[in-house]
Coordinates of C-alpha atoms and ligand atoms in Angstrom, one line a residue:
M220 CA 109.1 45.2 -74.3
A221 CA 107.0 43.6 -71.9
R222 CA 108.1 40.8 -70.2
A223 CA 105.8 37.5 -70.9
A224 CA 103.7 36.5 -67.9
A225 CA 105.3 35.2 -64.6
K226 CA 105.5 31.5 -63.6
N227 CA 105.5 30.8 -60.3
A228 CA 108.2 28.3 -58.3
D229 CA 108.7 28.1 -54.7
V230 CA 112.4 28.2 -54.9
V231 CA 114.7 29.4 -57.9
V232 CA 118.4 28.4 -58.0
I233 CA 120.4 30.5 -60.0
G234 CA 123.4 28.5 -61.2
A235 CA 123.2 24.8 -62.1
G236 CA 127.1 23.9 -60.9
I237 CA 127.5 21.0 -58.7
I238 CA 126.4 23.6 -55.9
G239 CA 123.1 24.7 -57.9
L240 CA 122.1 21.1 -58.6
S241 CA 122.6 19.6 -54.9
I242 CA 120.8 22.0 -53.3
A243 CA 118.0 21.5 -55.8
Y244 CA 118.0 17.9 -55.9
Q245 CA 118.0 18.2 -52.2
L246 CA 115.1 20.1 -52.2
A247 CA 113.6 17.8 -54.6
R248 CA 114.3 14.7 -52.2
R249 CA 112.2 16.5 -50.0
D250 CA 109.0 17.7 -51.5
A251 CA 110.0 21.3 -51.7
G252 CA 107.6 22.2 -54.0
R253 CA 108.4 23.7 -57.6
V254 CA 112.2 24.0 -57.5
V255 CA 113.3 25.7 -60.7
V256 CA 117.1 25.7 -61.4
L257 CA 118.0 28.6 -64.1
E258 CA 121.7 28.1 -66.1
K259 CA 123.0 30.3 -68.3
G260 CA 125.2 27.9 -70.2
A261 CA 124.3 25.6 -73.2
G262 CA 125.1 22.8 -70.5
V263 CA 126.3 22.0 -67.1
G264 CA 129.6 22.1 -65.8
E265 CA 131.1 25.0 -67.6
G266 CA 131.9 27.1 -64.6
S267 CA 134.3 25.8 -61.7
T268 CA 132.9 22.7 -61.4
G269 CA 134.1 21.3 -64.9
A270 CA 137.5 22.3 -64.1
S271 CA 137.8 20.7 -60.6
S272 CA 140.3 18.2 -59.7
A273 CA 137.7 17.1 -57.2
C274 CA 139.8 15.7 -54.5
I275 CA 137.9 14.3 -51.4
R276 CA 139.7 14.8 -48.3
L277 CA 139.2 15.3 -44.7
R278 CA 141.7 17.1 -42.9
Y279 CA 140.7 20.5 -42.1
T280 CA 141.6 23.4 -39.5
H281 CA 137.8 23.3 -38.3
T282 CA 135.6 20.6 -37.2
E283 CA 132.8 21.4 -38.8
I284 CA 134.5 21.6 -42.1
I285 CA 135.6 18.3 -41.5
R286 CA 132.4 17.0 -40.9
L287 CA 130.9 18.4 -44.0
A288 CA 133.5 16.9 -45.7
Q289 CA 133.0 13.6 -44.4
S290 CA 129.6 13.6 -45.3
G291 CA 130.4 14.9 -48.6
M292 CA 132.9 11.8 -49.0
T293 CA 129.9 9.7 -48.1
I294 CA 127.7 10.8 -50.7
Y295 CA 130.4 10.4 -53.5
R296 CA 131.2 7.0 -51.9
Q297 CA 127.5 5.8 -52.4
W298 CA 126.7 8.1 -55.7
P299 CA 124.6 5.6 -57.4
E300 CA 122.1 4.9 -54.2
F301 CA 122.3 9.1 -53.6
T302 CA 121.4 9.5 -57.0
G303 CA 118.9 7.0 -57.7
L304 CA 121.3 6.1 -61.1
S305 CA 122.1 2.6 -62.0
S306 CA 124.9 4.1 -64.2
P307 CA 126.2 7.4 -63.0
R308 CA 129.0 8.9 -65.2
A309 CA 130.9 9.7 -61.9
A310 CA 132.5 7.3 -59.5
F311 CA 134.8 7.9 -56.2
Q312 CA 138.2 6.6 -56.3
H313 CA 139.4 5.7 -53.2
T314 CA 143.4 6.2 -53.1
G315 CA 144.1 7.4 -49.4
V316 CA 145.4 10.8 -48.9
L317 CA 149.0 11.4 -47.6
W318 CA 149.9 14.9 -46.1
M319 CA 154.0 15.8 -46.7
L320 CA 153.9 18.5 -44.8
G321 CA 157.1 18.2 -43.0
E322 CA 155.3 18.5 -39.8
D323 CA 157.0 17.1 -36.5
R324 CA 156.2 13.8 -34.9
Q325 CA 153.8 15.7 -32.2
T326 CA 152.1 17.5 -34.8
V327 CA 151.2 14.5 -36.4
E328 CA 150.1 12.6 -33.7
A329 CA 147.8 15.5 -32.6
E330 CA 146.3 15.7 -35.9
R331 CA 145.5 11.6 -36.2
D332 CA 144.1 11.8 -32.6
R333 CA 141.7 14.8 -33.5
M334 CA 140.6 13.5 -36.9
V335 CA 140.0 9.8 -35.2
D336 CA 138.1 11.3 -32.7
L337 CA 136.0 12.7 -35.2
G338 CA 135.5 9.2 -36.8
A339 CA 138.0 9.4 -39.4
R340 CA 140.6 6.6 -40.1
A341 CA 144.0 7.9 -39.7
L342 CA 147.3 7.3 -39.3
M343 CA 150.9 8.3 -38.8
L344 CA 153.3 6.8 -41.0
D345 CA 157.3 7.0 -41.0
A346 CA 159.3 6.6 -44.1
E347 CA 159.8 3.1 -44.0
G348 CA 155.5 3.0 -43.9
V349 CA 155.3 5.2 -46.8
R350 CA 158.0 3.4 -48.8
E351 CA 156.4 0.0 -48.2
R352 CA 153.1 1.3 -49.4
Y353 CA 153.9 3.9 -52.2
P354 CA 157.3 3.0 -53.4
A355 CA 157.7 5.5 -56.1
L356 CA 157.6 8.1 -53.4
S357 CA 160.4 9.9 -52.3
T358 CA 160.3 10.7 -48.6
C359 CA 162.4 13.9 -48.9
G360 CA 161.1 16.4 -46.6
A361 CA 163.4 19.3 -47.5
T362 CA 161.6 22.3 -49.0
L363 CA 162.7 22.4 -52.9
D364 CA 164.0 25.5 -54.6
L365 CA 161.5 25.4 -57.4
S366 CA 163.3 28.1 -59.8
G367 CA 165.8 24.7 -60.3
K368 CA 168.7 27.0 -59.9
H369 CA 170.1 25.5 -56.8
D370 CA 171.1 22.1 -55.6
H371 CA 168.9 20.3 -53.8
E372 CA 169.8 17.7 -50.8
C373 CA 167.3 15.1 -50.0
T374 CA 166.9 14.7 -46.4
D375 CA 164.7 11.9 -44.9
H376 CA 161.6 13.3 -43.3
D377 CA 159.6 10.8 -40.8
S378 CA 156.4 11.6 -40.0
Y379 CA 153.6 11.9 -42.0
L380 CA 149.8 11.7 -41.6
F381 CA 147.5 9.4 -44.0
E382 CA 144.1 9.3 -44.4
V383 CA 142.8 6.1 -45.2
E384 CA 139.5 6.8 -46.5
G385 CA 140.3 10.0 -49.1
G386 CA 140.3 9.5 -52.9
Y387 CA 138.8 11.6 -55.5
C388 CA 135.8 11.8 -58.1
T389 CA 136.7 10.4 -61.4
D390 CA 134.6 12.8 -63.6
P391 CA 133.3 15.9 -61.6
R392 CA 131.9 17.1 -64.9
G393 CA 129.8 13.8 -64.9
A394 CA 128.8 14.2 -61.1
N395 CA 127.2 17.6 -62.2
Q396 CA 125.4 15.6 -65.2
D397 CA 124.4 13.1 -62.9
L398 CA 122.7 15.9 -60.8
L399 CA 120.7 17.5 -63.6
E400 CA 119.5 14.0 -64.3
A401 CA 118.3 13.0 -60.8
A402 CA 117.2 16.5 -60.2
R403 CA 114.8 16.4 -63.5
R404 CA 113.7 12.9 -62.6
D405 CA 112.6 14.1 -59.7
G406 CA 110.9 16.8 -60.8
V407 CA 113.0 19.6 -60.7
D408 CA 112.7 22.0 -63.7
V409 CA 116.5 22.8 -64.9
R410 CA 116.5 25.3 -67.8
L411 CA 119.5 25.7 -69.8
R412 CA 120.4 28.7 -71.9
S413 CA 118.2 30.8 -69.0
G414 CA 120.6 33.5 -68.0
V415 CA 119.3 35.6 -64.9
E416 CA 119.6 39.2 -65.7
A417 CA 117.7 40.9 -62.8
V418 CA 116.8 39.8 -59.2
R419 CA 113.4 41.5 -58.6
S420 CA 112.5 42.6 -54.7
Q421 CA 109.6 44.6 -53.2
G422 CA 109.7 46.0 -49.5
G423 CA 112.9 44.4 -48.6
R424 CA 111.5 40.7 -49.9
V425 CA 112.6 38.9 -53.0
Q426 CA 109.9 38.8 -55.8
G427 CA 111.9 36.8 -58.2
V428 CA 114.2 37.1 -61.3
D429 CA 113.9 38.2 -65.1
L430 CA 115.7 36.1 -67.5
A431 CA 118.0 37.1 -70.4
D432 CA 115.3 35.8 -72.7
R433 CA 112.8 38.7 -71.0
S434 CA 110.6 36.2 -69.5
R435 CA 110.3 36.3 -65.9
I436 CA 109.8 33.7 -62.8
D437 CA 108.2 34.8 -59.2
A438 CA 109.3 33.3 -56.3
P439 CA 109.4 33.7 -52.6
V440 CA 113.4 32.2 -51.9
V441 CA 115.9 32.7 -54.6
V442 CA 119.2 31.0 -54.1
N443 CA 122.7 32.3 -55.6
A444 CA 124.5 29.7 -56.4
A445 CA 126.2 31.6 -59.3
G446 CA 129.9 30.5 -58.7
P447 CA 132.2 32.7 -59.7
W448 CA 129.3 34.9 -61.2
C449 CA 128.4 35.6 -57.4
N450 CA 129.2 39.1 -57.2
A451 CA 127.1 40.2 -60.3
V452 CA 124.0 38.2 -59.2
N453 CA 124.3 39.6 -55.6
A454 CA 124.5 43.2 -57.0
M455 CA 121.3 42.6 -59.1
A456 CA 120.0 41.8 -55.8
G457 CA 121.0 45.3 -54.6
L458 CA 123.6 43.7 -52.0
E459 CA 127.3 44.2 -51.4
L460 CA 128.4 41.5 -48.9
A461 CA 131.0 42.2 -46.3
W462 CA 132.9 39.3 -47.7
T463 CA 135.5 39.8 -50.7
L464 CA 134.7 36.9 -52.9
R465 CA 137.7 37.1 -55.8
P466 CA 136.9 35.0 -59.0
T467 CA 140.3 33.5 -59.0
R468 CA 142.2 31.8 -61.9
V469 CA 143.6 28.7 -60.8
Q470 CA 145.9 25.8 -62.6
V471 CA 145.9 22.1 -63.0
M472 CA 148.8 20.3 -65.2
Y473 CA 148.3 16.5 -66.3
R474 CA 151.1 14.3 -66.8
V475 CA 150.8 10.8 -68.5
S476 CA 152.5 8.5 -66.6
A477 CA 152.0 4.9 -67.9
G478 CA 154.4 2.4 -66.7
E479 CA 156.4 4.8 -64.9
I480 CA 155.3 4.8 -61.5
R481 CA 155.9 1.3 -59.4
G482 CA 152.7 0.5 -57.2
E483 CA 149.9 2.8 -56.6
L484 CA 149.6 6.4 -55.7
P485 CA 147.6 8.0 -53.2
L486 CA 146.4 11.9 -53.1
V487 CA 149.8 13.6 -51.8
G488 CA 150.0 17.0 -50.6
D489 CA 153.4 18.2 -50.6
A490 CA 154.8 21.2 -49.1
A491 CA 158.4 20.4 -50.3
G492 CA 157.1 21.4 -53.8
G493 CA 154.3 23.3 -52.9
I494 CA 152.3 20.8 -54.8
Y495 CA 149.1 18.5 -54.5
F496 CA 148.5 15.5 -56.8
R497 CA 146.9 12.4 -57.5
P498 CA 146.5 9.7 -60.1
D499 CA 143.7 10.2 -62.5
S500 CA 141.8 7.5 -64.2
R501 CA 140.6 9.6 -67.0
G502 CA 143.5 10.2 -69.4
P503 CA 144.0 10.9 -72.6
D504 CA 143.5 7.9 -74.0
G505 CA 140.6 7.2 -71.7
R506 CA 142.0 4.4 -69.8
G507 CA 144.1 6.6 -67.2
Q508 CA 147.2 6.5 -66.0
Q509 CA 148.1 10.0 -65.7
I510 CA 149.1 12.4 -62.5
L511 CA 146.9 15.5 -61.9
V512 CA 149.0 18.3 -60.0
G513 CA 148.0 21.6 -58.7
S514 CA 149.6 24.3 -56.1
I515 CA 149.1 24.4 -52.7
R516 CA 151.1 27.4 -52.4
P517 CA 148.8 30.7 -51.6
E518 CA 150.6 32.8 -53.9
D519 CA 149.3 30.6 -56.7
E520 CA 145.5 31.6 -55.6
Q521 CA 145.9 35.1 -56.1
E522 CA 145.3 36.0 -59.7
E523 CA 141.9 37.8 -59.9
V524 CA 139.7 37.7 -62.8
K525 CA 137.5 40.5 -63.7
D526 CA 135.3 38.9 -65.8
P527 CA 134.7 35.2 -65.5
D528 CA 133.4 34.8 -69.1
H529 CA 136.9 35.9 -70.5
F530 CA 139.8 34.5 -69.3
D531 CA 143.1 32.3 -70.2
R532 CA 142.1 28.7 -69.7
S533 CA 145.8 27.6 -70.6
L534 CA 148.7 26.2 -68.5
D535 CA 151.2 29.1 -68.1
P536 CA 154.5 27.8 -69.1
D537 CA 156.2 28.9 -65.8
M538 CA 153.5 26.9 -63.8
R539 CA 154.3 23.9 -65.8
Q540 CA 157.8 24.0 -65.6
R541 CA 157.4 24.5 -61.5
L542 CA 154.8 22.0 -61.5
L543 CA 157.2 19.2 -63.1
H544 CA 159.8 20.2 -60.8
A545 CA 158.2 19.7 -57.9
L546 CA 156.6 16.5 -59.3
H547 CA 159.8 14.9 -60.4
H548 CA 161.4 15.5 -57.2
R549 CA 158.5 13.5 -55.4
L550 CA 158.5 11.0 -58.2
P551 CA 162.2 10.6 -58.8
S552 CA 161.0 7.7 -61.5
L553 CA 159.4 9.6 -63.8
E554 CA 161.1 10.6 -67.0
Y555 CA 161.6 14.2 -68.3
R556 CA 160.1 13.6 -71.5
A557 CA 156.4 13.2 -71.2
R558 CA 153.3 14.5 -72.5
V559 CA 151.9 17.1 -70.6
T560 CA 148.6 19.0 -70.8
G561 CA 147.1 21.6 -68.4
I562 CA 144.3 23.8 -67.5
A563 CA 143.1 26.9 -66.2
G564 CA 139.7 27.3 -64.2
L565 CA 138.1 29.6 -61.8
Y566 CA 137.2 29.3 -58.0
T567 CA 135.6 32.1 -56.2
M568 CA 138.0 32.5 -53.2
N569 CA 136.8 33.9 -50.1
E570 CA 139.6 36.3 -49.2
Q571 CA 138.8 36.5 -45.7
D572 CA 138.8 33.2 -44.6
V573 CA 139.0 30.7 -47.6
H574 CA 135.5 29.2 -46.8
P575 CA 131.9 29.7 -47.9
V576 CA 129.4 31.9 -46.9
V577 CA 125.8 30.0 -47.0
G578 CA 122.4 31.4 -46.1
P579 CA 120.4 34.2 -45.5
T580 CA 120.9 37.7 -46.6
E581 CA 119.3 41.1 -45.5
L582 CA 116.9 40.6 -48.6
E583 CA 114.7 38.8 -46.9
G584 CA 114.2 35.2 -49.2
F585 CA 117.5 35.7 -51.2
V586 CA 119.7 33.1 -50.0
V587 CA 123.9 32.9 -50.8
A588 CA 125.8 29.8 -51.4
N589 CA 128.9 31.5 -52.6
G590 CA 132.6 31.7 -51.6
F591 CA 134.0 27.9 -52.0
S592 CA 137.3 28.7 -52.6
G593 CA 139.3 25.2 -53.5
H594 CA 136.4 23.0 -51.5
G595 CA 133.2 23.2 -53.2
F596 CA 133.3 20.0 -55.2
K597 CA 133.7 17.9 -52.0
L598 CA 131.2 19.8 -49.6
A599 CA 128.7 20.1 -52.3
P600 CA 126.4 17.5 -50.6
A601 CA 126.4 18.6 -47.3
I602 CA 125.7 22.3 -48.5
G603 CA 122.6 20.7 -50.5
S604 CA 121.4 18.9 -47.2
M605 CA 122.0 22.2 -45.2
V606 CA 120.0 24.6 -47.3
A607 CA 117.4 22.2 -48.2
Q608 CA 117.0 21.2 -44.4
W609 CA 117.0 25.1 -44.0
L610 CA 114.3 26.0 -46.2
T611 CA 112.2 22.9 -45.5
G612 CA 112.6 21.9 -41.9
K613 CA 112.7 18.2 -43.3
R614 CA 115.3 16.0 -42.9
A615 CA 116.5 13.1 -45.3
E616 CA 118.7 10.5 -45.9
F617 CA 122.3 11.2 -45.9
D618 CA 121.7 14.7 -44.2
T619 CA 124.6 16.8 -42.7
D620 CA 124.3 18.0 -39.0
V621 CA 126.3 20.9 -39.3
P622 CA 124.0 23.9 -38.8
M623 CA 123.8 26.6 -41.7
E624 CA 124.9 29.0 -39.4
F625 CA 128.2 28.1 -38.9
L626 CA 128.8 29.3 -42.5
S627 CA 126.1 32.1 -42.7
L628 CA 126.9 35.7 -43.7
D629 CA 127.1 37.4 -40.0
R630 CA 129.7 34.9 -38.9
Q631 CA 133.2 35.9 -38.0
S632 CA 136.1 35.3 -40.4
L633 CA 137.1 31.3 -39.2
A634 CA 140.8 31.0 -38.4
V635 CA 142.5 28.5 -40.4
R636 CA 146.0 27.1 -40.6
E637 CA 146.9 28.6 -43.9
K638 CA 144.6 30.9 -45.8
S639 CA 145.0 28.4 -48.9
V640 CA 143.3 25.6 -50.3
L641 CA 144.8 23.4 -47.6
A642 CA 142.9 25.7 -44.7
Ligands
FAD134 C1 140.9 24.1 -60.8 C2 139.9 23.8 -59.8 C3 140.7 22.8 -59.0 C4 139.4 22.6 -58.0 N1 140.0 21.4 -56.8 C5 138.9 20.9 -56.2 C6 139.1 20.0 -55.6 O1 140.3 19.4 -55.5 N2 138.2 19.7 -54.3 C7 137.1 20.0 -54.0 O2 136.5 20.2 -53.4 N3 136.9 21.3 -54.9 C8 137.6 22.0 -55.9 N4 137.9 22.7 -56.3 C9 136.7 24.0 -56.1 C10 135.2 23.4 -56.6 O3 135.5 22.8 -58.0 C11 134.4 24.6 -56.7 O4 134.4 25.4 -55.5 C12 132.7 24.1 -57.0 O5 132.7 23.7 -58.1 C13 131.9 25.4 -57.2 O6 130.6 25.3 -57.7 P1 129.6 25.9 -58.0 O7 128.2 25.2 -58.1 O8 129.7 27.1 -56.8 O9 130.4 26.9 -59.1 P2 130.0 26.5 -61.1 O10 130.6 25.4 -60.9 O11 130.7 27.7 -61.2 O12 128.5 26.9 -60.9 C14 127.9 28.1 -61.0 C15 127.1 28.2 -62.4 O13 126.1 29.5 -62.2 C16 125.8 29.7 -63.7 N5 125.6 31.0 -63.6 C17 126.5 32.1 -63.2 N6 125.6 33.3 -63.4 C18 124.4 33.0 -63.7 C19 123.3 33.7 -64.3 N7 123.4 35.0 -64.2 N8 121.9 33.1 -64.8 C20 122.0 31.7 -64.8 N9 123.2 30.8 -64.8 C21 124.3 31.5 -64.1 C22 127.5 29.9 -64.5 O14 127.2 29.2 -65.9 C23 127.5 28.0 -63.7 O15 127.4 27.0 -64.5 C24 138.4 23.1 -57.8 C25 138.3 24.1 -58.7 C26 139.2 24.3 -60.0 C27 138.6 25.8 -60.4

């Protein structure tokens, strides 16, 4: 059967997750011509974005990543202004970020100074300072035996890095929907139930895409923002990247905490128990008071999923047990009997350096924004800005100054403190 006549676009973006729609919206903000976003799902947020913990913090090994995260944080903080929506679904919830990584005083001081030099508000707290701000938190620094079989003796640790400005997005799927609304308002043609099944090229140049409904779109620029499906889309373009981008199953637990916590909670990175956690304003009753908990252990970011359309989306019982054990250690006032739920989602680990690859490929006009590992939600607004600046040469309000080359396909692997979500 012949394909329907081609419709032209200036840019086709494959995937309407937070990355694809950030790119499309940033293109529309600088009048980049006809931008078409193709999404195979019936709605947005069905990939990584909908499952995201949406933590927004700044501490990373590399200055450029901190600057991208700062740019993302600025935008999420000013979400109504950025999107131009008077009542967006998503909001930035400020909590601060407490790094309980068992680091010595010198390391924490150096990290604080490095972040302050970059314009971030960061403090060093001692155990007393932590207890004053967050009375519910234990300040133990001793590593926990996660099997729970051995006795644990809590020992106070005395130096903690505190990011004053961090927090989380209250509704990552809502943020994705907000961008859909803003992009459409500004003229982007976002088509749902429009899976791309081929990328056409000729003479080393991309020509456009073929859709599952047998229509086709011609375009001189095609952007792969297909999240955990990125390898399949790159293969459609005849590309095998030098980077290993692995769809990875990642689990998150939610524990109801109504009335059990004295005072506020920040977003916490907790090396003793190998977890991160934060308050969650959603909650089963829609009124909040639950805690979201995930792992920071590199071994919990190893489970490769061969087919991103089919994987177990539930929380494993042993993971549930480990996360609960570590959470109770850090929040001793929690009761053991509580309502606990959980999910598993996918993100695309870049095995080499847990950072994304963004930029042009050897197929002229074919651009990738892939491999965001556990950082893509906070980085998305800045990635949209980077790609849109590079494609149009135009600047707009809220732009990042980090050049796209920093994340290019032909870069060296970035040396990171730890190959994990901490990076
Ligand atoms: C459990 C979990 C916790 C996380 N926590 C954080 C966090 O705290 N902070 C943070 O910054 N990041 C976090 N992340 C990572 C972040 O959510 C992701 O990096 C980000 O959402 C990636 O967005 P994306 O648009 O690339 O991918 P996706 O959201 O997966 O979007 C890709 C889209 O492409 C579509 N698509 C695929 N193939 C095709 C095709 N052939 N044709 C058309 N459409 C196609 C898919 O349907 C999908 O909608 C977390 C992720 C998970 C899973």
